[in-house]
Amino acid sequence: QGYNATAFAYGQTGSGKSYTMGTATCADDADQGIIPRVIHDLFARIERAQHNCQFEVFVSYIEIYNETLKDLLHPATSPKQISIREDDSGGIVVCGAQTQRAHTIAELWSLVQHGTTYRATAATMMNTASSRSHSILTLHLQQQEGDPYNGEYRR
């Protein structure tokens, strides 16, 4: 249950995909990309709704390079443990990639930056640090409604 959204960047080497998505900039930049903006908006909405709900934010970050999957948050995980499959309802799921809970904007952005450092890059004639792979950053927001005064919540 819930909502799903996808932001997809496609284009020629050096066209600004990493910059647009925001993994090539700082989270505080005035020119920040989509990912930092989503993270800031997500936590602002959590802050406004905390009076009657509890929230947990989880993140996973994988790379697809030469048809091999890599867990960017846990790079020691064997690629053989990670797969992309179709579930019983026809949805696409990533199996084997570990998720990590993020309590704050800073913690979530730190995880994104950490994972980004493990992406495959190489110099091309158009870009000295070109990403040579595709990446999938997944944010999972879990909400429980209830009464914070008596500690009763339901998902």
mmCIF file of C-alpha atoms in Angstrom:
data_model
loop_
_atom_site.group_PDB
_atom_site.id
_atom_site.type_symbol
_atom_site.label_atom_id
_atom_site.label_comp_id
_atom_site.label_asym_id
_atom_site.label_seq_id
_atom_site.Cartn_x
_atom_site.Cartn_y
_atom_site.Cartn_z
ATOM 1 C CA GLN A 1 0.000 0.000 0.000
ATOM 2 C CA GLY A 2 1.053 3.563 -0.472
ATOM 3 C CA TYR A 3 2.469 5.635 -3.262
ATOM 4 C CA ASN A 4 5.400 5.124 -5.590
ATOM 5 C CA ALA A 5 7.266 7.769 -7.538
ATOM 6 C CA THR A 6 10.207 7.556 -9.903
ATOM 7 C CA ALA A 7 12.605 10.225 -11.126
ATOM 8 C CA PHE A 8 14.602 9.004 -14.092
ATOM 9 C CA ALA A 9 17.500 10.809 -15.774
ATOM 10 C CA TYR A 10 18.634 9.754 -19.230
ATOM 11 C CA GLY A 11 21.063 11.400 -21.596
ATOM 12 C CA GLN A 12 24.468 11.612 -23.196
ATOM 13 C CA THR A 13 27.671 11.568 -21.128
ATOM 14 C CA GLY A 14 28.308 15.020 -19.699
ATOM 15 C CA SER A 15 24.721 16.238 -20.181
ATOM 16 C CA GLY A 16 24.133 16.811 -16.451
ATOM 17 C CA LYS A 17 22.241 13.753 -15.216
ATOM 18 C CA SER A 18 24.170 13.450 -11.924
ATOM 19 C CA TYR A 19 23.946 17.213 -11.426
ATOM 20 C CA THR A 20 20.189 17.250 -12.088
ATOM 21 C CA MET A 21 19.536 14.319 -9.771
ATOM 22 C CA GLY A 22 21.682 15.966 -7.125
ATOM 23 C CA THR A 23 24.317 13.369 -6.394
ATOM 24 C CA ALA A 24 27.045 15.617 -7.831
ATOM 25 C CA THR A 25 26.219 18.609 -5.599
ATOM 26 C CA CYS A 26 26.069 19.435 -1.914
ATOM 27 C CA ALA A 27 22.720 19.218 -0.134
ATOM 28 C CA ASP A 28 23.018 22.890 0.862
ATOM 29 C CA ASP A 29 23.718 24.271 -2.634
ATOM 30 C CA ALA A 30 21.241 26.765 -4.029
ATOM 31 C CA ASP A 31 21.435 24.706 -7.229
ATOM 32 C CA GLN A 32 20.776 21.388 -5.508
ATOM 33 C CA GLY A 33 19.223 18.637 -7.574
ATOM 34 C CA ILE A 34 16.090 16.540 -7.280
ATOM 35 C CA ILE A 35 17.293 14.081 -4.619
ATOM 36 C CA PRO A 36 18.337 16.687 -2.006
ATOM 37 C CA ARG A 37 15.092 18.597 -2.625
ATOM 38 C CA VAL A 38 13.019 15.427 -2.109
ATOM 39 C CA ILE A 39 14.922 14.639 1.095
ATOM 40 C CA HIS A 40 14.352 18.156 2.488
ATOM 41 C CA ASP A 41 10.668 18.105 1.523
ATOM 42 C CA LEU A 42 10.153 14.630 2.979
ATOM 43 C CA PHE A 43 11.566 15.601 6.379
ATOM 44 C CA ALA A 44 9.675 18.938 6.380
ATOM 45 C CA ARG A 45 6.429 17.029 5.855
ATOM 46 C CA ILE A 46 7.357 14.551 8.594
ATOM 47 C CA GLU A 47 8.028 17.448 10.978
ATOM 48 C CA ARG A 48 4.600 18.982 10.261
ATOM 49 C CA ALA A 49 2.739 15.679 10.751
ATOM 50 C CA GLN A 50 4.534 14.374 13.860
ATOM 51 C CA HIS A 51 1.760 15.427 16.243
ATOM 52 C CA ASN A 52 -0.437 12.453 15.278
ATOM 53 C CA CYS A 53 1.907 10.067 13.455
ATOM 54 C CA GLN A 54 5.202 8.277 13.811
ATOM 55 C CA PHE A 55 7.500 7.980 10.819
ATOM 56 C CA GLU A 56 10.479 5.867 9.855
ATOM 57 C CA VAL A 57 12.606 6.521 6.767
ATOM 58 C CA PHE A 58 14.648 3.728 5.206
ATOM 59 C CA VAL A 59 17.053 3.933 2.281
ATOM 60 C CA SER A 60 18.705 1.502 -0.104
ATOM 61 C CA TYR A 61 21.057 2.426 -2.923
ATOM 62 C CA ILE A 62 22.172 0.038 -5.645
ATOM 63 C CA GLU A 63 24.230 0.301 -8.799
ATOM 64 C CA ILE A 64 23.792 -1.586 -12.059
ATOM 65 C CA TYR A 65 27.084 -1.803 -13.950
ATOM 66 C CA ASN A 66 27.792 -4.280 -16.756
ATOM 67 C CA GLU A 67 24.678 -6.237 -15.735
ATOM 68 C CA THR A 68 26.035 -6.657 -12.192
ATOM 69 C CA LEU A 69 24.254 -5.301 -9.114
ATOM 70 C CA LYS A 70 26.125 -3.670 -6.236
ATOM 71 C CA ASP A 71 24.800 -2.523 -2.863
ATOM 72 C CA LEU A 72 26.291 0.969 -2.599
ATOM 73 C CA LEU A 73 25.493 1.316 1.120
ATOM 74 C CA HIS A 74 27.071 -2.077 1.892
ATOM 75 C CA PRO A 75 29.647 -2.600 -0.873
ATOM 76 C CA ALA A 76 31.039 -5.760 0.746
ATOM 77 C CA THR A 77 27.761 -7.559 -0.084
ATOM 78 C CA SER A 78 28.340 -10.087 -2.840
ATOM 79 C CA PRO A 79 26.646 -9.139 -6.135
ATOM 80 C CA LYS A 80 25.358 -12.722 -6.277
ATOM 81 C CA GLN A 81 23.149 -11.936 -3.259
ATOM 82 C CA ILE A 82 21.345 -9.077 -5.033
ATOM 83 C CA SER A 83 18.712 -9.479 -7.736
ATOM 84 C CA ILE A 84 15.878 -7.573 -9.367
ATOM 85 C CA ARG A 85 12.694 -9.608 -9.673
ATOM 86 C CA GLU A 86 9.012 -9.340 -10.351
ATOM 87 C CA ASP A 87 6.739 -10.026 -7.372
ATOM 88 C CA ASP A 88 3.380 -11.864 -7.432
ATOM 89 C CA SER A 89 1.460 -8.673 -8.226
ATOM 90 C CA GLY A 90 3.713 -7.694 -11.120
ATOM 91 C CA GLY A 91 5.758 -5.126 -9.194
ATOM 92 C CA ILE A 92 9.520 -4.899 -9.514
ATOM 93 C CA VAL A 93 11.488 -5.524 -6.314
ATOM 94 C CA VAL A 94 15.164 -5.518 -5.422
ATOM 95 C CA CYS A 95 16.106 -8.552 -3.333
ATOM 96 C CA GLY A 96 19.234 -8.778 -1.204
ATOM 97 C CA ALA A 97 20.120 -5.093 -0.956
ATOM 98 C CA GLN A 98 20.247 -3.940 2.629
ATOM 99 C CA THR A 99 18.203 -0.999 3.848
ATOM 100 C CA GLN A 100 19.348 1.468 6.428
ATOM 101 C CA ARG A 101 17.212 3.678 8.648
ATOM 102 C CA ALA A 102 17.789 7.430 8.474
ATOM 103 C CA HIS A 103 16.598 9.573 11.391
ATOM 104 C CA THR A 104 17.503 13.020 10.024
ATOM 105 C CA ILE A 105 18.105 14.902 6.789
ATOM 106 C CA ALA A 106 21.834 14.961 7.536
ATOM 107 C CA GLU A 107 21.938 11.215 8.169
ATOM 108 C CA LEU A 108 20.052 10.422 4.960
ATOM 109 C CA TRP A 109 22.185 12.763 2.868
ATOM 110 C CA SER A 110 25.323 11.265 4.408
ATOM 111 C CA LEU A 111 24.165 7.796 3.310
ATOM 112 C CA VAL A 112 23.536 9.055 -0.242
ATOM 113 C CA GLN A 113 26.978 10.675 -0.397
ATOM 114 C CA HIS A 114 28.607 7.564 1.071
ATOM 115 C CA GLY A 115 26.948 5.322 -1.520
ATOM 116 C CA THR A 116 27.815 7.690 -4.354
ATOM 117 C CA THR A 117 31.519 7.323 -3.574
ATOM 118 C CA TYR A 118 31.270 3.616 -4.463
ATOM 119 C CA ARG A 119 29.773 4.186 -7.932
ATOM 120 C CA ALA A 120 31.832 3.095 -10.928
ATOM 121 C CA THR A 121 33.360 6.119 -12.667
ATOM 122 C CA ALA A 122 35.892 6.588 -15.436
ATOM 123 C CA ALA A 123 37.225 9.395 -17.571
ATOM 124 C CA THR A 124 35.734 9.959 -21.001
ATOM 125 C CA MET A 125 36.584 12.580 -23.578
ATOM 126 C CA MET A 126 33.501 14.540 -22.463
ATOM 127 C CA ASN A 127 33.695 14.068 -18.689
ATOM 128 C CA THR A 128 36.703 13.339 -16.453
ATOM 129 C CA ALA A 129 34.619 11.618 -13.760
ATOM 130 C CA SER A 130 31.793 10.087 -15.750
ATOM 131 C CA SER A 131 29.493 7.670 -13.973
ATOM 132 C CA ARG A 132 29.688 4.425 -15.883
ATOM 133 C CA SER A 133 26.615 2.851 -14.312
ATOM 134 C CA HIS A 134 22.962 3.243 -13.457
ATOM 135 C CA SER A 135 21.908 3.713 -9.854
ATOM 136 C CA ILE A 136 18.657 3.196 -7.985
ATOM 137 C CA LEU A 137 18.097 5.124 -4.764
ATOM 138 C CA THR A 138 15.021 3.884 -2.903
ATOM 139 C CA LEU A 139 13.432 5.794 -0.041
ATOM 140 C CA HIS A 140 10.838 3.901 1.962
ATOM 141 C CA LEU A 141 8.650 5.927 4.320
ATOM 142 C CA GLN A 142 6.706 4.015 6.930
ATOM 143 C CA GLN A 143 3.913 5.888 8.699
ATOM 144 C CA GLN A 144 1.980 4.872 11.779
ATOM 145 C CA GLU A 145 -1.067 6.878 12.792
ATOM 146 C CA GLY A 146 -2.161 7.104 16.385
ATOM 147 C CA ASP A 147 -2.023 8.894 19.673
ATOM 148 C CA PRO A 148 1.479 9.941 20.747
ATOM 149 C CA TYR A 149 0.290 10.490 24.326
ATOM 150 C CA ASN A 150 -0.688 6.879 25.024
ATOM 151 C CA GLY A 151 1.732 5.284 22.541
ATOM 152 C CA GLU A 152 -0.922 3.515 20.473
ATOM 153 C CA TYR A 153 -0.173 3.467 16.745
ATOM 154 C CA ARG A 154 -1.398 1.543 13.716
ATOM 155 C CA ARG A 155 0.266 1.184 10.304
#
